[in-house]
Short mmCIF file of C-alpha atoms in Angstrom, two decimals:
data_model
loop_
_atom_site.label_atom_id
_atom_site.label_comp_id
_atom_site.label_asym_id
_atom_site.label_seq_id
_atom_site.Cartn_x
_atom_site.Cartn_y
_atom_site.Cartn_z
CA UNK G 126 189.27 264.87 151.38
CA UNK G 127 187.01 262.60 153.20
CA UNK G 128 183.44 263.14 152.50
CA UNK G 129 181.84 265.30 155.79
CA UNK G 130 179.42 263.64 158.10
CA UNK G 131 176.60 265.14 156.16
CA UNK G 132 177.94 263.56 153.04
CA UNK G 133 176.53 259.70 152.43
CA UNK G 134 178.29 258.09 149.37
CA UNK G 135 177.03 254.79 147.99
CA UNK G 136 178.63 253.36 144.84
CA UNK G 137 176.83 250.55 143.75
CA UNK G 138 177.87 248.54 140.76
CA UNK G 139 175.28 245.76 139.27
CA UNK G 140 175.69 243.68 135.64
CA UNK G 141 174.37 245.30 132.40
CA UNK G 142 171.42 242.96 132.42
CA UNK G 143 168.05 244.92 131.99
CA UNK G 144 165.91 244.36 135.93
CA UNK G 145 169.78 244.51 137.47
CA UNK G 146 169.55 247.97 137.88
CA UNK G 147 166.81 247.40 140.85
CA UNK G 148 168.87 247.37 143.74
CA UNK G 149 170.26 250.85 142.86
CA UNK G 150 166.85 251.91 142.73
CA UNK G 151 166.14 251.26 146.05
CA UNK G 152 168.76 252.24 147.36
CA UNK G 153 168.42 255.95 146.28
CA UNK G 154 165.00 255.93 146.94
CA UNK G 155 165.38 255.17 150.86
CA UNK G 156 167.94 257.87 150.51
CA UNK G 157 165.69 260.98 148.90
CA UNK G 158 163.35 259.67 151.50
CA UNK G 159 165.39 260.28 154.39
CA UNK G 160 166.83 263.70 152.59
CA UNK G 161 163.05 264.59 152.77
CA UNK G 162 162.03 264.80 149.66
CA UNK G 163 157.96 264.40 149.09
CA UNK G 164 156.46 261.31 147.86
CA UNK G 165 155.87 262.54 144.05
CA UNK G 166 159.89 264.18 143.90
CA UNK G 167 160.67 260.51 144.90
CA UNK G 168 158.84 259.03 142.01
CA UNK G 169 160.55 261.34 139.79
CA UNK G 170 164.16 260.43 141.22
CA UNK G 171 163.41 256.71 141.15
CA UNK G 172 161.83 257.19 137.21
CA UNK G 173 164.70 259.32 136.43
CA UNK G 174 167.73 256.98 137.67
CA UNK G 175 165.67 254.06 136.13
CA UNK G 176 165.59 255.45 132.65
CA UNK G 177 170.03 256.48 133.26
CA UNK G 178 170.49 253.02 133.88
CA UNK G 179 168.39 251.41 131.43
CA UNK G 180 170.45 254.01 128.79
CA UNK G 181 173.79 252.36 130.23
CA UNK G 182 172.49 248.75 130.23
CA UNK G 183 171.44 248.89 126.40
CA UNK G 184 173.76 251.09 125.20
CA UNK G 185 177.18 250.88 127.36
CA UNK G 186 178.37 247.58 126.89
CA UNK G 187 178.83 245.91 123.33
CA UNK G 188 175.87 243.46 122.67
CA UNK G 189 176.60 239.97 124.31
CA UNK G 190 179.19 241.36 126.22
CA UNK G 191 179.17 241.31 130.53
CA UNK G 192 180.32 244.64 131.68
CA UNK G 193 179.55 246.82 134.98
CA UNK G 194 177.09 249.73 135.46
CA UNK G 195 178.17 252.12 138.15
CA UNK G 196 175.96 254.41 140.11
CA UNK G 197 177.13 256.80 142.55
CA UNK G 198 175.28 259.04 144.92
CA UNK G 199 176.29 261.86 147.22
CA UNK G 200 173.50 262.92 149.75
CA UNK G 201 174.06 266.26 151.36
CA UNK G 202 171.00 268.40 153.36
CA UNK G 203 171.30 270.42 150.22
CA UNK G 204 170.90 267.93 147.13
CA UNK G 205 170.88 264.77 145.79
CA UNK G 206 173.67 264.20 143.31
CA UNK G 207 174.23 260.93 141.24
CA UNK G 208 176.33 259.64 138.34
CA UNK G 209 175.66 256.46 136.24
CA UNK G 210 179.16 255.28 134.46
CA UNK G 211 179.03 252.12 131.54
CA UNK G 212 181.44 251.40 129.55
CA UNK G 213 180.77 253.42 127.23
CA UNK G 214 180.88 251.71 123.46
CA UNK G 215 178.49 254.50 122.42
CA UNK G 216 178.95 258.28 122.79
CA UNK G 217 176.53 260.45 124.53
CA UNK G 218 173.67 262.00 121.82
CA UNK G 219 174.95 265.66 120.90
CA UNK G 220 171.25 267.28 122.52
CA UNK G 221 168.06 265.44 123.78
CA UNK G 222 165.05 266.33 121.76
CA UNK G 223 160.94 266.20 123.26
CA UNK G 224 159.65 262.97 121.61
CA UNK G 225 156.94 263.04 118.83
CA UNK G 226 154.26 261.02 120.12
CA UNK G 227 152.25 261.61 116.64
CA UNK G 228 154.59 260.24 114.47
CA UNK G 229 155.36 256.93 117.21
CA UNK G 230 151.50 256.59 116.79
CA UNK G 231 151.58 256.64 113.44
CA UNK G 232 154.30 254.53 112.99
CA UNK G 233 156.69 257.42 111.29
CA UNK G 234 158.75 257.24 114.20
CA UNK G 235 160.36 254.58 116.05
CA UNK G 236 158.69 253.45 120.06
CA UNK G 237 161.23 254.94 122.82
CA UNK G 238 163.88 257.44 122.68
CA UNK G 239 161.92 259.02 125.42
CA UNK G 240 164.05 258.35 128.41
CA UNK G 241 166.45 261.45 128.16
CA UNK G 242 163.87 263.72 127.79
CA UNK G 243 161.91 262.42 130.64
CA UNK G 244 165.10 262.71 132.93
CA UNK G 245 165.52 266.45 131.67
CA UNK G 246 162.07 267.02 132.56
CA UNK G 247 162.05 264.83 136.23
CA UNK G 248 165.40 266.30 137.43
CA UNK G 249 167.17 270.23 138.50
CA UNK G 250 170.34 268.93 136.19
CA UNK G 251 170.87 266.47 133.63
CA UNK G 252 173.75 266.24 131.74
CA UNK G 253 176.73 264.01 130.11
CA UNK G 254 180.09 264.62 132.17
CA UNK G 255 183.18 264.69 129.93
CA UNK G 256 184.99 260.94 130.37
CA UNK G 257 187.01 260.57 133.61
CA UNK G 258 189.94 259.22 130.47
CA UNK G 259 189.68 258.90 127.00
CA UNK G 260 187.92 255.87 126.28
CA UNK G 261 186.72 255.53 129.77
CA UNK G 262 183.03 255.64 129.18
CA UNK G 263 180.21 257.73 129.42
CA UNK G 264 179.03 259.31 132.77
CA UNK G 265 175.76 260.84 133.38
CA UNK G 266 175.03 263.26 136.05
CA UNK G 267 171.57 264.26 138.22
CA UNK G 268 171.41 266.74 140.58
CA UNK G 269 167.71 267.05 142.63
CA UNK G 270 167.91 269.65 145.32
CA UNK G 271 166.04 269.43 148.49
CA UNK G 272 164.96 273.24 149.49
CA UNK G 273 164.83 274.39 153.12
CA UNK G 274 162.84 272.53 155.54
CA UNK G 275 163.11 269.31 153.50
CA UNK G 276 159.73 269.91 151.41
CA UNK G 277 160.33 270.34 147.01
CA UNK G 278 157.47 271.96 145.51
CA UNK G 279 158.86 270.10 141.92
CA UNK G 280 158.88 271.82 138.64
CA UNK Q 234 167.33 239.57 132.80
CA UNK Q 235 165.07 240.09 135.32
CA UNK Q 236 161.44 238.19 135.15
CA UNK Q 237 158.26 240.74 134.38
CA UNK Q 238 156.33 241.60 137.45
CA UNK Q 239 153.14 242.82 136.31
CA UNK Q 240 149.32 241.08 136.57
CA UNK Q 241 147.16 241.71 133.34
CA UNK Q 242 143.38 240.78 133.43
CA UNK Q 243 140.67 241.78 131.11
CA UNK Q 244 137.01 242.58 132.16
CA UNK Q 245 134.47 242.74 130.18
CA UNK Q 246 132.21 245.49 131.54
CA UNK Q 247 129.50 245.29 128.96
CA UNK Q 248 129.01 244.75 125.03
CA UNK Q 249 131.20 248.36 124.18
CA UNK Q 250 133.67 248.37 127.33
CA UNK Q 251 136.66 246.15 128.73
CA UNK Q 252 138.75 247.19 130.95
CA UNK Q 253 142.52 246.26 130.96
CA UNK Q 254 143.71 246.01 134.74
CA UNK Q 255 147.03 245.96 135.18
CA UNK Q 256 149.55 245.11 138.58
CA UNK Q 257 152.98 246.03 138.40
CA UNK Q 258 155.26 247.20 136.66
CA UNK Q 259 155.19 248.39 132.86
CA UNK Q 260 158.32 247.98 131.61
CA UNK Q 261 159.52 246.27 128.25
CA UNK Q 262 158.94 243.52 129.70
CA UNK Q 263 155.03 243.91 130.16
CA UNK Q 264 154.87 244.68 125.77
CA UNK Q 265 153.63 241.17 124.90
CA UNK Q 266 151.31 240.55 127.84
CA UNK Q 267 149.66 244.39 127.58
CA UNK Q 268 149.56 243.25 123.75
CA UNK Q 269 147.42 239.86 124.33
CA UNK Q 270 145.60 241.37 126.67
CA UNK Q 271 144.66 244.64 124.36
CA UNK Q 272 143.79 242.13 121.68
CA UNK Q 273 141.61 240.07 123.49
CA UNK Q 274 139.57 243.19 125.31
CA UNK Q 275 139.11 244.29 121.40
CA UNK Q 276 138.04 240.85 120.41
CA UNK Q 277 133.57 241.97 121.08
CA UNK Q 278 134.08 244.73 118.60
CA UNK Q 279 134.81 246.85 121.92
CA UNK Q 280 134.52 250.80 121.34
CA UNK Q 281 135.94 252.05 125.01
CA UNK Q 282 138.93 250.79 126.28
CA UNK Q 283 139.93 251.34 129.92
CA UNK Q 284 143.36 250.48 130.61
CA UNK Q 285 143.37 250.74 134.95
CA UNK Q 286 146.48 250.93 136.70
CA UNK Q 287 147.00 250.74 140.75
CA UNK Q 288 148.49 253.30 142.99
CA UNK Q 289 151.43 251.77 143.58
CA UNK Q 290 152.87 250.32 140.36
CA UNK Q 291 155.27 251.54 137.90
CA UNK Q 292 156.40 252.49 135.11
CA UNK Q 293 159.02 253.40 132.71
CA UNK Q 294 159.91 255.21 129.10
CA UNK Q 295 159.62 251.81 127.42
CA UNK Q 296 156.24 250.54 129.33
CA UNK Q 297 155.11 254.00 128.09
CA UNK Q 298 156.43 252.77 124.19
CA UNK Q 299 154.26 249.38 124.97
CA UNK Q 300 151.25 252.05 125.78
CA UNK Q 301 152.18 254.22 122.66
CA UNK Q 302 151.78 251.44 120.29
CA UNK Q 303 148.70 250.60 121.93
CA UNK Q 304 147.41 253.77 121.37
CA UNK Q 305 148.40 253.02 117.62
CA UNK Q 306 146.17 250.29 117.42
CA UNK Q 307 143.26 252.09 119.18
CA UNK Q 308 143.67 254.92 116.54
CA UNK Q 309 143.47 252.05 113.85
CA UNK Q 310 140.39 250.71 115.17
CA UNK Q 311 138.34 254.15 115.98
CA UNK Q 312 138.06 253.05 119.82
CA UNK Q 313 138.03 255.79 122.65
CA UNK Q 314 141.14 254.69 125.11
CA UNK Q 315 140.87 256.33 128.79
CA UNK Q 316 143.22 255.33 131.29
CA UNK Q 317 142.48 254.64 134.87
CA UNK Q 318 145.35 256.04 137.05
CA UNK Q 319 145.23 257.07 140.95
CA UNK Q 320 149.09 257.87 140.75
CA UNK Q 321 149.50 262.04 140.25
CA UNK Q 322 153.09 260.75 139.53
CA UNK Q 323 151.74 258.67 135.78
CA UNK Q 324 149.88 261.67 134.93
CA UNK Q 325 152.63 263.86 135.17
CA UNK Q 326 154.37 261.49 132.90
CA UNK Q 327 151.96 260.83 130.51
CA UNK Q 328 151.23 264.51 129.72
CA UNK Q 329 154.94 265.16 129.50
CA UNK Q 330 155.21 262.57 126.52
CA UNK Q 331 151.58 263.68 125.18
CA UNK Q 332 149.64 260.42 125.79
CA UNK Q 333 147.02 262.31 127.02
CA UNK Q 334 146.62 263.76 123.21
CA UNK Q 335 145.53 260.54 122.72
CA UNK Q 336 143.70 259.20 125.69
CA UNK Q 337 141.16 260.36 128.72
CA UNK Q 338 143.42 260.15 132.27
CA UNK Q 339 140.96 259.68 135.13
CA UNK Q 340 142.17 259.49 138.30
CA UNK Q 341 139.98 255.92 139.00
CA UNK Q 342 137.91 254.10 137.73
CA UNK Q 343 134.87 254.23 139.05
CA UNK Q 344 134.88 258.11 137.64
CA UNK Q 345 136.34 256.68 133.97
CA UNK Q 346 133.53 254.20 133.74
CA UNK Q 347 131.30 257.37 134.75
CA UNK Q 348 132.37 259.16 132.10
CA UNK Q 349 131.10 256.53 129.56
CA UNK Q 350 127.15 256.89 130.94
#
């Protein structure tokens, strides 16, 4: 079925090269905008996306290798719902865990592994969908919802 | 890849302050000019570090790393760290990660260098 006139669908696919994924940024951004969403919920969908694709840039594609990233979004009155597909040479991490700043200042812990958490925090869904075929990649999915007159209070 | 598109300039306020001001965006790409620029505002012996960001600018899980290690070296060197931000949207974040454990958040600057009189 066609999408309905109060369906917009964008797929935008950009190289796995890290600053590449900028143009998908923007792109969503104008969109949450016109869906209404508040200045700060837009921050949070543009940090959120960000950190998705960064995850598929590094970790999708073998190193040294050229390969696609693919977002999609579907705007509806009701939500904002988007999916970022790589190639997927890496599965998805069994469960996202709240990083431990003291041991990253300390040095007992690795700098980063924040960006799932953050996107768990920033969005109403997170999650890894199940590969469209085996050995398909991996797809992550976001859902924001827009409430009733347009205005999200956030979490 | 995608040149770095942040500003970093260091201020010297007075013989126990500098402030880091940074334009931009903090992304991975920002971790060796933040670095210098930490460095050098640490060079007087500096005891308060002000790291001011704009409005506008952002910001991402791995500009938060380069901020993270900075707060490392901060630790290391018994300095106080406050940060400098008008954005509602970096606060949020950096109390979701727990930089704010480590560092003052002011919402500008003017009220961060206040709270060093």
């Amino acid at each position: 079925m066609p999408p309905s006139r109060e369906m917009r669908v964008q797929i935008l696919t950009f190289p796995n090269e890290l600053g590449a994924e900028r143009m998908a940024l923007d792109a969503v951004v104008l969109l949450a905008k016109k869906l209404g969403f508040p200045p700060e919920r837009v921050d949070d969908i543009k940090l959120a996306l960000a950190e998705a694709c960064t995850n598929a840039i590094a970790h999708g594609c073998p190193p040294e290798t050229a390969c696609d990233v693919t977002v999609t979004v579907k705007a509806t009155p009701q939500k904002l719902d988007i999916v970022v597909e790589d190639a997927g040479i890496s599965p998805p991490p069994a469960f996202i865990t709240a990083p431990d700043i003291h041991k990253m200042v300390s040095g007992e812990a690795r700098l980063g592994g924040m960006g799932l958490y953050l996107i768990q925090k920033l969005m109403d869904e997170a999650e890894f969908l199940p590969a469209a075929a085996p050995h398909r990649g991996n797809r992550f999915h976001m859902v924001m919802y827009v409430p009733p007159g347009g205005t999200h209070d956030g979490k | 890849m995608m040149e770095n598109d942040l500003s970093v300039n260091v201020e010297q306020l007075n013989s126990t302050t500098a402030v880091i001001h940074l334009a931009g965006d903090v992304t991975m790409f920002a971790e060796t000019a933040v670095k210098n620029a930490y460095r050098s505002a640490s060079k007087n012996d500096c005891t308060n570090i002000i790291i001011h960001f704009r409005e506008n600018d952002y910001i991402n899980s791995a500009g938060i790393a380069v901020l993270i290690s900075i707060v490392g070296e901060v630790k290391k060197r018994k300095q106080r760290l406050l940060l400098a931000m008008p954005s509602t949207h970096f606060q949020k974040i950096f109390r979701m990660v727990g930089l704010s454990q480590y560092a003052d958040i002011f919402p500008s600057l003017d009220e961060a260098t206040a709270a060093l009189a």
